[in-house]
C-alpha atoms as one frame of an Amber mdcrd trajectory, in Angstrom:
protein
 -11.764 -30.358  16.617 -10.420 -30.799  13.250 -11.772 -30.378   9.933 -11.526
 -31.888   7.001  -9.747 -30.835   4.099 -12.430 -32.313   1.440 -14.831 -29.857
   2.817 -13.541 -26.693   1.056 -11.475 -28.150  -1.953 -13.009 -25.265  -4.192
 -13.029 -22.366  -1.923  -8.997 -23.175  -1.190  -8.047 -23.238  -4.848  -9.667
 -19.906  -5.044  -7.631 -18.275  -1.592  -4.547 -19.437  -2.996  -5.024 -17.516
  -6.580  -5.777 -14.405  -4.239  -2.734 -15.297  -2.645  -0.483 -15.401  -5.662
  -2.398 -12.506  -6.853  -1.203 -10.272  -3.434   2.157 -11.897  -3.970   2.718
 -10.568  -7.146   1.752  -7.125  -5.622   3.255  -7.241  -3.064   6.884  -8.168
  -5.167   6.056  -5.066  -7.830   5.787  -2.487  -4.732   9.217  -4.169  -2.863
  10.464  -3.141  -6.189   9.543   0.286  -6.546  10.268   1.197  -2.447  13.548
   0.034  -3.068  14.213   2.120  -6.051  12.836   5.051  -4.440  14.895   4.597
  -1.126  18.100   3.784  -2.797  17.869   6.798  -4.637  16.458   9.289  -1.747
  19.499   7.724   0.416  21.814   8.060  -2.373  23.228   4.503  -2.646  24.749
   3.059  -5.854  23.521   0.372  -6.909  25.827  -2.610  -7.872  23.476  -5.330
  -8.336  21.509  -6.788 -11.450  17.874  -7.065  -9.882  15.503  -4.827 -11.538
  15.619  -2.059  -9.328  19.068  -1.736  -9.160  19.258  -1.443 -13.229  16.381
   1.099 -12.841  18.179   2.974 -10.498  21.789   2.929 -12.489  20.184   3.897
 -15.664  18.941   7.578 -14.048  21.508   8.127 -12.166  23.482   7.333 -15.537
  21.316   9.700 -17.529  21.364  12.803 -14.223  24.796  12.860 -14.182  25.625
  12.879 -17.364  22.701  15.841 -17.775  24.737  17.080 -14.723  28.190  17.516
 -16.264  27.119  18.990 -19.303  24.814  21.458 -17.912  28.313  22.690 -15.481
  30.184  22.778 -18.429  27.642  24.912 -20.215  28.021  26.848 -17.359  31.443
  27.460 -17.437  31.994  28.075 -20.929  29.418  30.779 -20.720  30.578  34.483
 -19.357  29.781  35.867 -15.783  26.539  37.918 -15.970  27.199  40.648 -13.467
  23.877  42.144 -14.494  22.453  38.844 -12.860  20.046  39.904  -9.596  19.273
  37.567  -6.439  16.120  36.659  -7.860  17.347  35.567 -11.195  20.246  33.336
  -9.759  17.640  31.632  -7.071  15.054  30.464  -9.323  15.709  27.203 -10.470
  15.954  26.052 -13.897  14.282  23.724 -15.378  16.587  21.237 -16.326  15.783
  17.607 -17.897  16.088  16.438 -14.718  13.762  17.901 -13.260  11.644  17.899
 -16.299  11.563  14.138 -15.820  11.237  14.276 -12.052   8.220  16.189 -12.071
   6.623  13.899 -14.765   7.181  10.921 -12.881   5.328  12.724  -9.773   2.637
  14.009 -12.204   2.228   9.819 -13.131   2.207   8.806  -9.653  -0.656  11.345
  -8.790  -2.362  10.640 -12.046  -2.343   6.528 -10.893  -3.805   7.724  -7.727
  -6.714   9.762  -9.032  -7.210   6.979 -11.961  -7.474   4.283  -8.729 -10.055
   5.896  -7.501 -12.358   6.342 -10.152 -11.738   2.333 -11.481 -12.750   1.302
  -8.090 -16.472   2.782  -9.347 -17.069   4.434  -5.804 -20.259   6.032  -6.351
 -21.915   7.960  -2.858 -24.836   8.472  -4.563 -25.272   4.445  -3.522 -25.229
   4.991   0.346 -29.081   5.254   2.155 -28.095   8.171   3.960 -31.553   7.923
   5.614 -29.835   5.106   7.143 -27.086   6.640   8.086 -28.184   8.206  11.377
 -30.663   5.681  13.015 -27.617   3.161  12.329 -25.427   4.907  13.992 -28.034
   5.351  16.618 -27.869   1.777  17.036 -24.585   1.554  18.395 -25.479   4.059
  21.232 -25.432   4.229  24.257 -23.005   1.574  24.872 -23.972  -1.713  26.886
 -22.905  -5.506  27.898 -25.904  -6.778  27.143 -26.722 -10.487  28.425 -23.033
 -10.434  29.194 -20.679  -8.970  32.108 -17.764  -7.139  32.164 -15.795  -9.633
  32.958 -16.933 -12.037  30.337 -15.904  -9.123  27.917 -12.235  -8.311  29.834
 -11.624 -12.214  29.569 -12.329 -12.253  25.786  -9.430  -9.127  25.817  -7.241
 -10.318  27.629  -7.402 -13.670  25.067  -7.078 -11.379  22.204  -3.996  -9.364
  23.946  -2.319 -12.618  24.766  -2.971 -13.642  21.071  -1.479 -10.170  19.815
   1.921 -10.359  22.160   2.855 -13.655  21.747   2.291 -13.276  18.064   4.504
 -10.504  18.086   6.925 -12.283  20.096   7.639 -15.192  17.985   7.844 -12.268
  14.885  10.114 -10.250  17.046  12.388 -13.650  17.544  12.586 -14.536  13.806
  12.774 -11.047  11.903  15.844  -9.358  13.971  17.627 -12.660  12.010  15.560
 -11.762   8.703  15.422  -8.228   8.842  18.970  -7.471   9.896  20.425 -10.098
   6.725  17.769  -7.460   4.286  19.915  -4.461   5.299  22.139  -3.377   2.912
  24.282  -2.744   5.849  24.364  -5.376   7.255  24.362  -7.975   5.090  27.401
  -9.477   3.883  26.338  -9.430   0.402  24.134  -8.113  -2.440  22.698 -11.515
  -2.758  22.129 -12.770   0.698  20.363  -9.377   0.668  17.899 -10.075  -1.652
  17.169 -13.394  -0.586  16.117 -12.335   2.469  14.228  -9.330   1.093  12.550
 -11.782  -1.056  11.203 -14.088   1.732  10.036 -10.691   3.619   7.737 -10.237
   0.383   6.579 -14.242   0.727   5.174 -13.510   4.633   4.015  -9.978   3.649
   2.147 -11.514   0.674  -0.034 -14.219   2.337  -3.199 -12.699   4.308  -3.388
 -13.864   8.088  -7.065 -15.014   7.557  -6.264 -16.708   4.697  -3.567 -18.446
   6.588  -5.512 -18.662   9.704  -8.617 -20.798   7.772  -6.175 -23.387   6.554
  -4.205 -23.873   9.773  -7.346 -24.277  11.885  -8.157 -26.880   9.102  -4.546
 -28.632  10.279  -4.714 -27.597  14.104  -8.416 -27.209  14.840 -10.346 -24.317
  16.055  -7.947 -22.774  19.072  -5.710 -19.635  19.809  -2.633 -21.681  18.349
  -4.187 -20.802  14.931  -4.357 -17.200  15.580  -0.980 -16.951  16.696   0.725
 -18.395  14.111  -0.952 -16.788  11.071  -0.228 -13.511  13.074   3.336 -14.057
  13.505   3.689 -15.369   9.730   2.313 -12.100   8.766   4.560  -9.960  11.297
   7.807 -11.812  10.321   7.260  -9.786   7.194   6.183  -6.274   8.780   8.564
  -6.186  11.218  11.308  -7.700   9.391  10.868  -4.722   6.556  10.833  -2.194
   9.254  14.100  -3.693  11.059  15.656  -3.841   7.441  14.962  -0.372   6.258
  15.811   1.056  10.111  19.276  -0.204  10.291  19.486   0.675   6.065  18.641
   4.250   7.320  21.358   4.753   9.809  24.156   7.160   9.499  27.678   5.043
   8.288  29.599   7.423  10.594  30.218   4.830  13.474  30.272   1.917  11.049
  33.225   3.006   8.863  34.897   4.428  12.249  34.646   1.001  13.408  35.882
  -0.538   9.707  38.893   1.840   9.593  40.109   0.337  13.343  39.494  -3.048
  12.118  36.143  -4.413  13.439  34.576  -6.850  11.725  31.278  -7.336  10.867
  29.342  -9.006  14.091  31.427  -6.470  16.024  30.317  -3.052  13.745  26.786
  -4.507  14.356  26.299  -4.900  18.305  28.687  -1.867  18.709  27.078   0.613
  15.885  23.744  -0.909  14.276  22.266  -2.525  17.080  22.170   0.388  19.612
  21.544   3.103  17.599  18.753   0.948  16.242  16.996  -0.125  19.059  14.768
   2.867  19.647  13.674   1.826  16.137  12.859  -1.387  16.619  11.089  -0.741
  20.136   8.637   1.287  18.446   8.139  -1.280  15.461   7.283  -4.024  17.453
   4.705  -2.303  19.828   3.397  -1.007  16.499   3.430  -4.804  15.619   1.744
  -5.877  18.567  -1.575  -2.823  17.876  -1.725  -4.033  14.501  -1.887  -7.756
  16.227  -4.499  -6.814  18.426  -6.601  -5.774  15.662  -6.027  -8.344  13.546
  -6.599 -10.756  16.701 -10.253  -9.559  16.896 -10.731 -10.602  13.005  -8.981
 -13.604  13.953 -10.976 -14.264  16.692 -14.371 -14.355  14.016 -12.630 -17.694
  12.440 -10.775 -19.477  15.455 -14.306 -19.259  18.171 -12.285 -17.153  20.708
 -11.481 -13.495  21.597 -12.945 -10.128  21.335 -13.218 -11.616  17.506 -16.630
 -13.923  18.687 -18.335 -11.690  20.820 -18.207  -9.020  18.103 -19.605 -11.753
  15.613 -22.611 -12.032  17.445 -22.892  -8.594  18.265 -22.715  -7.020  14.849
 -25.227  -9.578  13.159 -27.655  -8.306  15.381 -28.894  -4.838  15.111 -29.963
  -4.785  18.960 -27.076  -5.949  19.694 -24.851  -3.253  18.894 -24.711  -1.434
  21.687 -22.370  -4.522  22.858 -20.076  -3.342  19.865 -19.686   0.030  20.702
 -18.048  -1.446  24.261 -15.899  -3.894  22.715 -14.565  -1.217  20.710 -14.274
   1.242  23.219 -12.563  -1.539  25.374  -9.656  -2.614  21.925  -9.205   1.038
  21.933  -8.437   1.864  25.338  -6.008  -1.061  25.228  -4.571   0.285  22.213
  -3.642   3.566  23.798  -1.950   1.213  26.716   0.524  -0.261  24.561   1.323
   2.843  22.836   1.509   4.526  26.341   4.127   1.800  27.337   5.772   2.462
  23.864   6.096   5.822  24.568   7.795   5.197  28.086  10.199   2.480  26.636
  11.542   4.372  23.722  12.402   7.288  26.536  14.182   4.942  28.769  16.118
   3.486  26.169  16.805   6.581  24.493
């Protein structure tokens, strides 16, 4: 079953300014995680995007703070009156002057967040609190069977991996072109870093809505918004990985005359692929529970039972077991995680 576009020209418009809105988020905190890390893995920074400039201008202004605090230094006599104590504690330079104001901002934007969101307890019915959560106890299938419930899981789990199969597919292309490593150039780089931030930015129910608008209500829907939105996870995690590796091996292999491909499969790759085993069975729990939200809009899954479930306050009893029943499964693919990243240790 289709539906028509006409039906929701308003609410669209709308979902795509919350789009842009993430977007735009999304791009400001790419920025700033890529300052920090170049300067925590002490790159230097050659190209003209923001965060590169950012990051030349300290590291402009620390050494330069740098040399003329060692040539203070050694214009200045040896104190031999100078105890242990005295020559460990650390001065405070302008560096770290600046350092610890910058931390003293990010904590302060933290604390501010907090108290603009307006989150007032004093709200909450706490004489609610406890026959609610009464509610969901003791745990029960209600109407249903357990193996209506394990067939709605085993939808949702087929959702999740193939979902994180067709990410897996297209981000060790995209995420291995964002390493600075690994890419051939600054720019190629940041193109692909900048189409990591476009899937990141775009919210899988967002993007699930309009494609069951195109493909009709079905798990097809659900599997492609998921693996839209993982392209972006997993290729970030892939990038940053490989960025993160020692260069020992790589400039062994660049000093014998290897070339690119060849440094990659013989250096990157396998030192990497602990790295990316546990990314993508990260990707595939964060699938699974995005799968059950998915399910709410595409009719199918763990997703509609818990729909029906939840809007019904004798009905949550059913809740508690289809949670219990997403957890245990959760713990399963982190089990299997566990054994993989040992084997392939």
């Amino acid at each position: 079953m289709r539906i028509s576009f006409e039906h929701f020209p308003e609410g669209y418009g709308r979902g795509l300014g919350i789009a842009a809105v993430i977007f735009v988020l999304c791009v400001v905190l790419e920025i700033v995680s890529s300052t920090i890390r170049r300067s925590l893995l002490g790159v230097e920074p050659v190209g003209e995007t923001l965060g590169d400039r950012l990051v030349r201008v300290t590291r402009r202004r620390s050494r330069s703070e740098a040399d003329a605090a060692a040539a203070a230094d050694a214009s200045m006599p040896s104190r031999s009156g100078a105890t242990v104590e005295s020559m460990l504690r650390r001065p405070w330079t302008a560096t770290r002057v600046r350092n610890t104001v910058w931390l003293v901002v990010a904590v302060g934007l933290v604390i501010a967040s907090y108290w603009l969101a307006r989150v007032d307890f004093d709200d909450i019915t706490w004489s609610y609190v406890v026959p609610t959560l009464q509610s969901f106890w003791p745990p029960n299938f209600g109407s249903h069977t357990l193996a209506d419930f394990g067939q709605a899981l085993l939808v949702t789990v087929e959702v999740a991996f193939a979902a994180a199969f067709l990410s897996l597919v297209i981000s060790l292309v995209f995420g291995s072109l964002a390493a600075r490593t690994v890419a051939p150039n600054a720019g190629v780089r940041s193109v692909f870093r900048v189409l990591l931030v476009v899937f990141r930015g775009v919210p899988e129910l967002v993007l699930a809505i309009f494609l069951i608008m195109v493909t009709g209500l079905g798990n097809q829907a659900g599997v492609v918004a998921l693996a839209f939105g993982g392209i972006g996870l997993l290729g970030k995690l892939i990038a940053d990985s490989f960025e993160e590796l020692p260069p020992g091996p790589d400039r062994a292999l660049t000093a014998v005359g290897a070339t690119r491909t060849q440094r990659y499969f013989a250096a990157t790759w396998p030192r990497g692929l602990r790295s990316l085993i546990g990314n993508s069975f990260y990707l595939v729990d964060t699938n699974i529970r995005s799968a059950t939200l998915l399910g709410i809009v595409g009719g199918s899954g763990v997703g509609f039972y818990l729909t029906n479930a939840s809007s019904v306050l004798t009905l949550h009893g059913q809740v508690t077991t289809l949670v219990t029943l997403v957890l245990v499964t959760v713990l399963a693919v982190e089990g299997i995680a566990a054994w993989m990243r040992h084997v392939f240790k």
